[in-house]
């Protein structure tokens, strides 16, 4: 499959041609789109909260990696790898290993970044977060708008509407060769508009032989007529990354020379993505509204799996089309009904190959041969109708909904079948590590009911709660990328049942949200002691989250996001000679805190201190090895020189703390880490113009 920018151009053409039939009068609606509804101006008064990171907050932060912004979300504990890589966590442990990918749905402007069965654990690097208007987060499987992969929640990057004549030019310059240019430019013609947002990032990195070159561009077109709005968008991203791998040795991140080293200078990741969409919003008498969003995706990636014996090269690609829809029917002032159908068709392919002989023991050399390990195509079809019945009066708001989703895979193996070499000869020691199943088809059907309730206890206070089921169909790589003696999988969809209770409201000179949740997962996919992909795991995730902001004086403000949670194995599985049932899941710190103190030095100058706390956590399922956690302090200041020009200065890791962005343990390597950067700075300038 070749990456072809011409593949999806028909959608933009469709949008432009359709706009010619619209009248020139603009239908006046409130320009609000939330992650809880696809319809402009419709805010779903449901029993779950959408937490947003605002444009102002993102501008002050100007993150080098999106993980820095997600620290502001209670319940999120994303760990940065090297370059643009990361491992996600949202009301979950940090998701790693078999079965981890797809636990959190990542989206841009409400459209999932990847097809449901073709996730990538690092997929948020394909969203244009560098210029985001905001980032929305839904926690847990709360909304009927989102199906497979939204078990632990949704992270939705909202790109700016550049068609409103907002011109912005920005530049960032930081330590270790980091620099970035950002541009937003648009033209507003009243009932129509066009715009562009672009960013170019260069980062030579803290460690040896690492670096990131990344370019992103987002185009936007808008046209409005009588009761109709058509918005079209495109995002193209390109990543060329030289990757630094783990460093090994107990607390090796505390040794500067080791921390800066790169044991894998040969590692790289090269990726491109293109998404194109047109959103058709129509509004009718009686308050009814319809939103339909067709879209296309085209992606490819090559990366060296330096963390595996033999260091094979993976080449994967996918292209597909889909549509999202929602119709809001207003029955009366108290009752409305949301219905819709989401559909998607994706063609994916994957090749894993190894150039030279494997280094290591005789067993590794014999069982991991050079040549192709996998070569397959997968066509996937998704169809998902959903509904939500909404009732609301002065004090109560109740939503009862559900989503049915069917996923069908059609898999074609382009190599020989079984655990043999590419040329068909057998490996010693019982056979080759990598096993290729024969051509097959797999179907998965899931239904997820949702109930959410909100009660207005007083003018300042609301109670909310809900029960919801989420699901995650097995990913293509779990079904068809097998090992050892496994020749076929019989995986079930992961099922998650969530209960949540909370209270939110205004207090003194600020606001707060306190929530408690319990999420139990069944059919969890993992790789057992025979290296089989199986789906008989059970885990339990429960915790309490608190977010608040409070104005302490005319010049002081504090923002806080904290969570205390437990994530445990609930199934019997022997790792070594120990049953891990009841153990904490590895990489699951119980306590995560983020506190920001902002001080308005003057009307033009604002300073901010941020404290981030990560508690200790186990790095293995046996709970025998652990990382001590860390505390980081960051300082920032902004100076609005004029209404158009703002300067920023930031010092990250103010006290030069030795810490690990990620700590891990394997029986082969022992403790290993991605070291955090020492104290570093960034200077930025932003110029707004029309």
XYZ file of C-alpha atoms in Angstrom:
690
model
C 0.000 0.000 0.000
C 1.418 3.378 -0.974
C 0.587 6.605 0.787
C -1.456 8.656 -1.659
C -2.655 12.179 -0.766
C -4.958 12.016 -3.812
C -6.964 9.102 -2.386
C -9.442 11.133 -0.289
C -9.799 14.379 -2.249
C -13.381 13.551 -3.244
C -14.648 14.595 0.202
C -13.332 18.153 -0.090
C -14.763 18.307 -3.605
C -18.126 17.083 -2.306
C -18.128 19.734 0.404
C -17.267 22.548 -2.006
C -19.873 21.482 -4.594
C -22.593 21.092 -1.974
C -21.866 24.550 -0.592
C -22.768 26.135 -3.938
C -26.423 25.207 -3.391
C -26.673 26.984 -0.034
C -28.165 30.397 0.446
C -25.885 33.159 1.597
C -27.737 33.913 4.826
C -26.065 32.547 7.937
C -28.043 30.541 10.443
C -27.082 32.042 13.796
C -26.122 29.314 16.230
C -23.795 29.168 19.169
C -20.401 27.871 18.053
C -20.068 25.184 20.687
C -18.961 21.659 19.964
C -18.251 19.308 22.807
C -16.939 15.805 22.945
C -20.262 14.681 24.439
C -22.227 15.653 21.315
C -21.455 15.909 17.605
C -24.031 18.637 17.042
C -23.033 22.296 17.261
C -24.716 24.078 20.128
C -25.952 20.839 21.738
C -24.435 20.124 25.122
C -25.378 16.751 26.521
C -26.491 17.254 30.131
C -25.367 13.778 31.063
C -24.058 12.168 34.209
C -20.477 12.181 33.061
C -18.054 15.054 32.799
C -15.955 16.214 29.876
C -12.720 17.645 31.257
C -11.085 20.208 28.994
C -7.598 21.684 28.816
C -8.146 25.195 27.496
C -6.312 27.058 24.741
C -4.972 29.533 27.309
C -3.523 26.702 29.412
C -2.014 25.017 26.344
C -0.439 28.303 25.223
C 1.249 28.853 28.577
C 2.484 25.261 28.627
C 3.473 24.995 24.926
C 4.226 21.317 25.425
C 7.061 19.530 23.671
C 5.122 16.276 24.150
C 1.353 15.921 24.616
C 1.991 13.938 27.819
C 2.842 17.224 29.575
C -0.693 18.556 29.077
C -2.412 15.314 30.090
C -0.758 15.603 33.507
C -3.459 18.207 34.208
C -6.223 15.569 34.064
C -7.139 13.751 37.286
C -6.813 10.039 36.609
C -4.342 10.374 33.723
C -0.788 9.094 34.138
C 0.695 9.036 30.639
C 4.374 8.084 30.534
C 6.634 9.579 27.900
C 8.988 7.277 26.019
C 11.594 8.691 23.677
C 10.849 11.236 20.977
C 7.093 11.379 20.401
C 6.464 7.929 21.853
C 4.430 7.341 25.018
C 2.375 4.793 26.928
C -1.119 5.903 27.978
C -2.987 5.665 31.262
C -6.475 6.970 32.033
C -8.206 5.441 35.043
C -5.877 2.556 34.354
C -2.343 1.389 34.872
C 0.070 2.472 32.186
C -1.034 0.235 29.338
C 1.801 -1.977 28.097
C 2.365 -5.328 26.435
C -0.133 -7.635 24.758
C -3.698 -6.346 25.007
C -2.647 -2.804 25.944
C -3.204 -1.052 22.644
C -6.727 0.250 22.172
C -7.685 0.698 25.817
C -8.160 4.454 25.303
C -9.755 5.978 22.222
C -7.651 8.796 20.746
C -9.420 11.219 18.417
C -9.063 14.529 16.635
C -12.200 16.638 16.216
C -14.266 13.639 17.302
C -12.879 11.301 14.619
C -10.789 8.382 15.927
C -7.180 8.661 14.809
C -7.051 4.965 13.943
C -9.588 2.393 12.845
C -11.021 0.362 15.719
C -8.962 -2.780 15.067
C -5.735 -1.047 14.027
C -4.659 1.034 16.997
C -1.133 2.196 17.695
C -0.099 2.742 21.291
C 1.544 6.082 20.323
C -1.218 7.303 18.029
C -1.714 10.729 19.637
C 1.455 11.910 17.877
C -0.754 12.013 14.752
C -3.089 14.609 16.296
C -2.296 18.287 15.812
C -2.044 19.048 19.506
C 0.639 21.704 18.998
C -2.023 24.162 17.786
C -5.035 22.697 19.613
C -7.917 24.912 20.634
C -8.402 22.556 23.550
C -8.079 18.906 24.550
C -11.212 17.138 25.835
C -11.099 14.015 27.994
C -13.963 11.654 28.851
C -13.140 9.097 31.545
C -14.485 5.589 31.375
C -16.922 4.025 28.858
C -19.469 6.769 29.433
C -20.875 7.826 26.055
C -22.831 5.912 23.410
C -21.016 8.020 20.789
C -17.864 5.950 21.307
C -17.569 2.206 20.961
C -14.654 -0.183 20.736
C -11.425 1.074 22.340
C -13.088 3.628 24.639
C -12.977 1.345 27.683
C -10.929 3.692 29.851
C -12.066 6.848 28.107
C -11.553 9.225 25.204
C -8.834 11.806 24.517
C -10.084 14.208 21.845
C -7.827 16.917 20.395
C -9.915 19.842 19.085
C -8.214 21.809 16.311
C -8.912 25.546 15.923
C -11.480 27.013 13.564
C -9.018 28.984 11.457
C -11.767 30.257 9.130
C -12.598 33.131 11.511
C -9.726 35.465 10.522
C -7.536 34.664 13.500
C -3.888 34.955 12.503
C -1.231 33.659 14.894
C 2.511 33.233 14.390
C 4.493 31.485 17.130
C 8.045 30.353 17.708
C 9.515 28.131 20.448
C 13.209 27.732 21.232
C 14.478 25.420 23.954
C 17.289 23.355 25.398
C 18.876 20.421 23.575
C 18.176 21.782 20.128
C 14.399 22.078 20.432
C 12.760 24.631 18.156
C 9.318 24.922 16.622
C 7.381 27.255 14.355
C 3.584 27.535 14.458
C 1.210 29.356 12.136
C -2.525 29.973 11.994
C -4.045 31.998 9.183
C -7.565 32.319 7.887
C -9.931 34.372 5.784
C -13.534 34.983 6.841
C -15.992 35.864 4.077
C -19.006 35.988 6.361
C -20.984 32.953 5.296
C -17.795 31.128 4.311
C -14.164 30.927 5.292
C -10.893 29.089 4.774
C -7.934 28.624 7.083
C -4.708 26.819 7.797
C -2.788 25.801 10.930
C 0.731 24.432 10.622
C 3.623 23.482 12.890
C 7.206 22.426 12.223
C 9.216 20.858 15.064
C 12.926 20.068 15.297
C 14.406 18.469 18.406
C 17.953 17.057 18.458
C 17.260 15.622 21.897
C 18.968 15.197 25.252
C 20.337 11.720 24.563
C 22.924 10.520 22.059
C 21.811 9.899 18.479
C 18.192 10.835 19.059
C 16.062 13.439 17.358
C 12.618 14.368 16.088
C 11.663 16.074 12.840
C 7.917 16.557 12.672
C 5.611 18.553 10.425
C 1.854 18.938 10.695
C -0.683 20.941 8.724
C -4.441 21.317 9.211
C -6.690 22.916 6.583
C -10.226 24.105 7.265
C -13.101 25.220 5.045
C -16.502 26.487 6.220
C -19.670 27.537 4.471
C -23.023 28.404 6.010
C -26.506 28.710 4.630
C -30.086 28.651 5.835
C -30.063 26.226 8.760
C -27.023 24.398 7.371
C -23.312 24.501 8.091
C -20.683 22.498 6.221
C -17.210 22.344 7.679
C -14.401 20.425 6.003
C -10.952 19.696 7.355
C -7.717 17.950 6.590
C -4.781 17.033 8.821
C -1.502 15.774 7.428
C 1.363 14.721 9.715
C 4.900 13.509 9.082
C 7.298 12.131 11.692
C 10.951 11.254 11.158
C 12.343 10.125 14.502
C 15.695 8.734 15.580
C 14.804 6.801 18.709
C 16.794 6.213 21.890
C 16.003 2.973 23.714
C 15.863 1.969 27.360
C 18.917 2.295 29.570
C 19.517 -0.668 31.857
C 20.740 -1.104 35.422
C 19.202 -0.307 38.802
C 18.555 3.477 39.057
C 20.828 4.048 36.046
C 18.821 7.221 35.281
C 20.703 8.851 38.191
C 24.019 8.480 36.330
C 24.321 11.381 33.882
C 26.617 9.574 31.479
C 24.373 6.506 31.292
C 21.202 8.625 31.129
C 22.500 10.468 28.047
C 23.611 7.276 26.331
C 21.633 5.496 23.647
C 22.008 1.709 23.528
C 19.986 1.648 20.301
C 21.347 4.309 17.935
C 19.987 2.320 14.997
C 16.358 2.667 16.130
C 13.947 4.870 14.192
C 10.275 5.554 13.509
C 8.977 7.133 10.294
C 5.255 7.777 9.971
C 2.793 9.698 7.822
C -0.925 10.204 8.247
C -3.650 11.971 6.313
C -7.219 12.490 7.487
C -9.908 14.319 5.536
C -13.474 14.957 6.647
C -16.590 16.996 5.912
C -19.115 17.713 8.647
C -22.684 18.477 7.564
C -24.807 20.148 10.268
C -28.490 20.800 9.603
C -31.037 22.436 11.918
C -34.806 22.102 11.655
C -37.952 23.676 13.032
C -38.741 22.398 16.476
C -35.097 22.334 17.500
C -34.210 19.069 15.757
C -30.666 18.756 14.438
C -28.633 16.389 12.286
C -24.879 15.938 12.029
C -23.201 13.691 9.438
C -19.405 13.438 9.095
C -17.887 11.302 6.340
C -14.121 10.898 6.555
C -11.142 9.081 5.111
C -7.805 8.005 6.601
C -4.525 7.066 4.973
C -1.539 6.134 7.138
C 1.742 4.298 6.926
C 4.624 3.733 9.308
C 8.026 2.066 9.417
C 9.870 1.496 12.672
C 12.670 -0.659 13.954
C 11.602 -2.817 16.877
C 14.905 -2.425 18.701
C 13.357 -3.845 21.881
C 12.964 -7.334 20.351
C 15.670 -9.958 19.686
C 16.879 -9.621 16.105
C 15.574 -6.027 15.924
C 13.028 -6.640 13.149
C 11.566 -3.902 10.967
C 7.801 -3.375 11.006
C 6.048 -1.759 8.051
C 2.345 -1.167 8.487
C -0.247 0.810 6.575
C -3.975 1.360 6.515
C -6.487 3.274 4.444
C -10.175 3.513 4.985
C -13.435 5.426 4.846
C -16.083 5.994 7.459
C -18.999 8.089 8.609
C -20.175 9.414 11.974
C -23.752 10.584 12.436
C -26.128 11.880 15.083
C -29.765 13.001 14.843
C -31.226 14.880 17.809
C -35.034 14.766 17.871
C -36.692 17.101 20.357
C -39.930 15.568 21.653
C -40.759 18.402 24.038
C -39.040 20.730 26.487
C -38.077 17.779 28.701
C -37.454 14.858 26.344
C -35.141 14.406 23.370
C -33.778 11.422 21.494
C -30.344 10.974 19.930
C -29.899 8.265 17.312
C -27.136 7.581 14.849
C -25.097 5.081 12.913
C -21.311 4.934 12.676
C -19.719 2.847 9.936
C -16.181 2.241 8.760
C -14.265 0.152 6.231
C -10.488 -0.250 6.528
C -7.813 -2.028 4.519
C -4.690 -2.720 6.557
C -1.420 -4.486 5.959
C 1.637 -5.433 8.002
C 5.089 -6.799 7.178
C 7.664 -7.714 9.799
C 11.117 -8.645 8.535
C 14.645 -9.051 9.827
C 17.814 -8.371 7.846
C 20.606 -10.134 9.723
C 21.037 -13.027 12.088
C 19.823 -12.684 15.674
C 22.465 -12.073 18.310
C 22.394 -13.905 21.628
C 21.982 -17.458 22.796
C 21.875 -20.461 20.477
C 18.139 -20.695 21.189
C 17.481 -17.105 20.041
C 19.710 -17.458 16.989
C 17.924 -20.624 15.875
C 14.327 -19.654 16.628
C 14.393 -16.071 15.303
C 15.708 -16.340 11.740
C 16.420 -13.577 9.236
C 13.818 -12.889 6.554
C 10.117 -12.131 6.769
C 8.292 -13.036 9.968
C 4.817 -11.791 9.010
C 3.188 -10.529 5.829
C -0.577 -10.163 5.916
C -3.551 -8.041 4.845
C -6.662 -7.418 6.909
C -9.897 -5.840 5.696
C -12.180 -4.716 8.513
C -15.798 -3.566 8.482
C -17.457 -1.831 11.422
C -21.154 -0.996 11.776
C -22.543 0.598 14.938
C -26.049 2.012 15.504
C -26.657 3.806 18.811
C -29.355 5.685 20.708
C -29.703 7.882 23.782
C -33.009 8.916 25.362
C -32.613 12.160 27.314
C -35.004 13.470 29.955
C -34.502 16.700 31.837
C -36.498 18.907 34.201
C -35.513 21.662 36.617
C -33.473 19.373 38.879
C -32.942 16.066 37.065
C -31.192 15.039 33.876
C -31.257 11.363 32.901
C -29.806 9.688 29.815
C -30.464 6.060 28.925
C -28.660 4.793 25.878
C -26.919 1.960 24.164
C -24.658 1.092 21.286
C -24.503 -2.088 19.219
C -21.317 -2.646 17.285
C -20.323 -5.377 14.885
C -16.730 -5.769 13.713
C -15.723 -8.146 10.922
C -12.145 -9.036 9.971
C -11.105 -10.694 6.694
C -7.479 -11.825 7.083
C -5.171 -12.952 4.271
C -1.764 -14.454 5.006
C 0.761 -13.681 2.230
C 3.378 -16.159 3.503
C 3.601 -19.813 4.390
C 1.512 -20.964 7.349
C 2.929 -21.950 10.724
C 6.138 -21.410 12.678
C 8.663 -22.017 9.902
C 11.216 -19.848 8.136
C 10.295 -17.733 5.136
C 11.740 -20.422 2.849
C 9.627 -23.098 4.554
C 12.416 -24.834 6.483
C 11.895 -25.604 10.157
C 13.698 -24.003 13.093
C 15.285 -26.089 15.806
C 14.257 -26.126 19.472
C 10.668 -27.008 18.524
C 10.090 -24.362 15.864
C 10.465 -20.667 15.047
C 9.213 -18.007 17.448
C 6.830 -16.337 15.007
C 3.730 -18.225 13.882
C 1.454 -17.296 10.993
C -2.175 -18.462 11.028
C -4.001 -19.492 7.873
C -6.487 -17.190 6.126
C -9.582 -16.622 8.238
C -12.538 -14.418 9.083
C -13.439 -13.227 12.574
C -16.624 -11.482 13.725
C -17.284 -9.629 16.990
C -20.653 -8.297 18.144
C -21.037 -6.173 21.258
C -23.815 -4.204 22.933
C -23.056 -1.572 25.552
C -25.864 -0.042 27.654
C -25.332 3.366 29.278
C -27.207 5.089 32.094
C -26.243 8.495 33.453
C -27.996 10.700 35.980
C -27.433 14.273 37.117
C -29.280 15.999 39.960
C -29.185 19.732 40.750
C -28.831 19.664 44.525
C -28.605 23.456 44.804
C -27.834 26.375 42.479
C -24.130 25.747 43.144
C -24.004 21.946 43.409
C -24.772 18.969 41.197
C -24.663 15.261 41.953
C -23.925 12.892 39.085
C -23.532 9.185 38.544
C -23.825 6.458 36.021
C -23.416 2.855 35.007
C -21.969 1.873 31.668
C -20.495 -1.050 29.813
C -17.560 -0.657 27.441
C -15.877 -3.098 25.114
C -12.813 -3.522 22.988
C -12.751 -5.903 20.040
C -9.445 -7.773 19.670
C -6.954 -5.882 17.522
C -5.678 -7.334 14.257
C -2.165 -7.788 15.655
C -3.516 -9.844 18.577
C -5.428 -12.135 16.238
C -2.870 -12.689 13.480
C 0.581 -11.958 14.919
C 1.055 -15.173 16.852
C 4.032 -16.842 18.524
C 5.353 -20.307 19.354
C 2.875 -23.192 18.991
C -0.223 -21.016 18.700
C -1.752 -21.431 15.238
C -5.156 -19.832 15.801
C -6.680 -17.515 18.404
C -10.053 -17.711 20.087
C -10.121 -14.244 21.595
C -13.218 -12.591 23.014
C -13.920 -8.883 23.211
C -12.700 -7.217 26.388
C -15.720 -6.168 28.486
C -15.635 -3.372 31.051
C -18.405 -2.532 33.531
C -18.128 0.866 35.174
C -19.956 2.518 38.075
C -19.327 6.155 38.962
C -20.635 8.625 41.538
C -19.632 12.244 41.967
C -20.361 15.787 42.964
C -19.448 18.994 41.180
C -20.122 22.650 41.694
C -18.965 26.074 42.746
C -17.227 26.678 46.055
C -16.013 30.018 47.395
C -14.174 31.582 44.433
C -13.778 28.515 42.300
C -15.162 25.147 41.259
C -14.541 21.483 42.027
C -15.360 17.947 40.861
C -15.069 14.886 43.107
C -15.756 11.444 41.660
C -15.461 7.813 42.699
C -15.397 4.984 40.197
C -15.131 1.211 39.997
C -14.381 -0.462 36.667
C -14.069 -4.227 36.272
C -12.685 -5.733 33.079
C -13.277 -9.271 31.859
C -11.763 -11.171 28.910
C -8.583 -9.114 29.280
C -6.122 -10.087 26.555
C -2.563 -10.983 27.525
C 0.227 -13.358 26.532
C 0.381 -16.400 28.819
C 3.385 -18.501 29.899
C 3.151 -20.499 26.639
C 3.308 -17.209 24.702
C -0.294 -17.696 23.556
C -2.551 -14.675 23.102
C -5.480 -15.451 25.415
C -8.456 -13.463 26.698
C -9.233 -14.898 30.121
C -7.791 -12.120 32.261
C -9.688 -10.080 34.830
C -8.661 -6.748 36.329
C -10.238 -4.267 38.728
C -9.734 -0.502 38.585
C -11.141 1.751 41.301
C -10.281 5.155 42.609
C -11.224 8.621 43.757
C -10.468 11.757 41.759
C -10.518 15.406 42.774
C -10.135 18.434 40.550
C -10.568 22.006 41.692
C -9.608 25.577 40.925
C -9.698 28.309 43.485
C -8.956 32.009 43.427
C -7.006 32.722 46.612
C -6.847 36.489 46.104
C -7.074 39.056 43.347
C -3.675 37.866 42.079
C -3.335 34.222 43.217
C -5.056 31.124 41.828
C -4.523 27.412 42.440
C -5.491 24.512 40.148
C -5.347 20.925 41.350
C -5.870 17.496 39.802
C -5.307 14.401 41.907
C -6.226 10.741 42.012
C -5.808 7.825 44.378
C -6.465 4.495 42.670
C -5.839 0.759 42.847
C -5.410 -1.416 39.776
C -5.196 -5.141 40.485
C -5.137 -8.525 38.776
C -8.254 -10.526 39.594
C -7.452 -13.777 37.739
C -5.057 -16.568 38.594
C -1.946 -16.530 36.442
C 1.451 -17.863 37.397
C 4.425 -15.682 36.623
C 7.440 -17.711 37.522
C 6.269 -19.620 40.582
C 3.941 -16.897 41.875
C 0.197 -16.473 41.337
C -0.335 -12.774 40.604
C -4.032 -12.741 41.574
C -4.615 -9.786 43.898
C -1.306 -8.128 42.985
C -1.078 -4.549 41.840
C -0.769 -4.301 38.085
C 2.711 -3.174 37.139
C 3.235 0.517 36.356
C 0.210 1.635 38.355
C 1.148 4.351 40.865
C -1.583 4.689 43.469
C -1.209 8.460 43.878
C -0.874 11.066 41.116
C -1.002 14.777 41.928
C -0.667 17.934 39.874
C -0.869 21.394 41.423
C -0.407 24.749 39.686
C -0.089 28.061 41.522
C -0.598 31.101 39.277
C 0.334 34.645 40.268
C -0.704 37.735 38.339
C 2.302 39.970 38.819
C 0.537 42.670 36.823
C -2.213 42.857 34.257
C 0.333 41.900 31.581
C 2.569 39.427 33.435
C 1.581 36.056 34.879
C 3.859 33.553 36.636
C 3.094 29.932 37.424
C 4.660 27.125 39.458
C 3.645 23.525 38.820
C 4.271 20.577 41.140
C 3.860 17.081 39.775
C 3.931 14.039 42.065
C 4.147 10.430 40.880
C 4.047 7.863 43.694
C 6.131 4.700 43.688
C 4.906 1.786 41.628
C 5.764 -1.823 40.924
C 7.529 -2.548 37.658
C 6.641 -6.255 37.437
C 3.503 -8.328 37.856
C 5.055 -10.249 40.768
C 5.378 -6.952 42.719
C 9.028 -7.729 43.502
C 10.597 -4.691 41.831
C 9.583 -1.064 42.034
C 10.351 2.527 41.092
C 10.413 5.068 43.921
C 8.408 7.721 42.099
C 9.376 11.358 41.763
C 8.417 14.986 42.312
C 8.988 17.638 39.659
C 8.603 21.407 39.777
C 8.211 23.562 36.671
C 8.155 27.377 36.416
C 6.560 29.538 33.719
C 5.960 33.211 33.045
C 4.048 35.024 30.305
C 4.306 38.706 29.387
C 1.712 40.346 27.187
C 3.790 43.161 25.723
C 0.853 44.339 23.609
C -2.549 42.941 22.754
C -0.852 41.227 19.814
C 2.528 40.125 21.174
C 3.090 37.723 24.078
C 6.400 36.356 25.307
C 6.785 33.173 27.370
C 9.629 31.683 29.388
C 9.618 28.236 30.977
C 11.983 26.219 33.133
C 11.130 22.531 33.303
C 12.448 20.370 36.146
C 13.404 23.470 38.086
C 15.363 21.607 40.778
C 17.216 19.362 38.309
C 15.735 16.168 39.748
C 17.028 12.791 38.569
C 13.966 10.808 37.549
C 12.626 8.312 35.037
C 9.853 9.194 32.626
C 9.190 5.464 32.607
C 10.535 2.596 34.715
C 10.201 -1.031 33.664
C 11.526 -4.490 34.529
C 12.054 -7.639 32.475
C 13.608 -10.944 33.445
C 16.100 -10.536 30.587
C 17.271 -6.960 31.218
C 16.413 -6.334 34.863
C 15.462 -2.719 35.668
C 15.344 -0.427 32.652
C 14.318 3.191 32.179
C 13.550 6.070 29.901
C 15.441 8.833 31.726
C 13.823 12.210 32.243
C 15.469 15.378 31.002
C 17.478 17.465 33.465
C 16.614 21.111 34.047
C 15.826 22.707 30.700
C 14.274 25.902 29.384
C 12.067 27.159 26.588
C 11.490 30.678 25.256
C 8.475 31.443 23.097
C 6.897 34.347 21.288
C 3.370 34.611 19.925
C 2.200 37.298 17.512
C -1.509 37.682 16.740
C -2.654 39.520 13.645
C -5.625 39.811 11.325
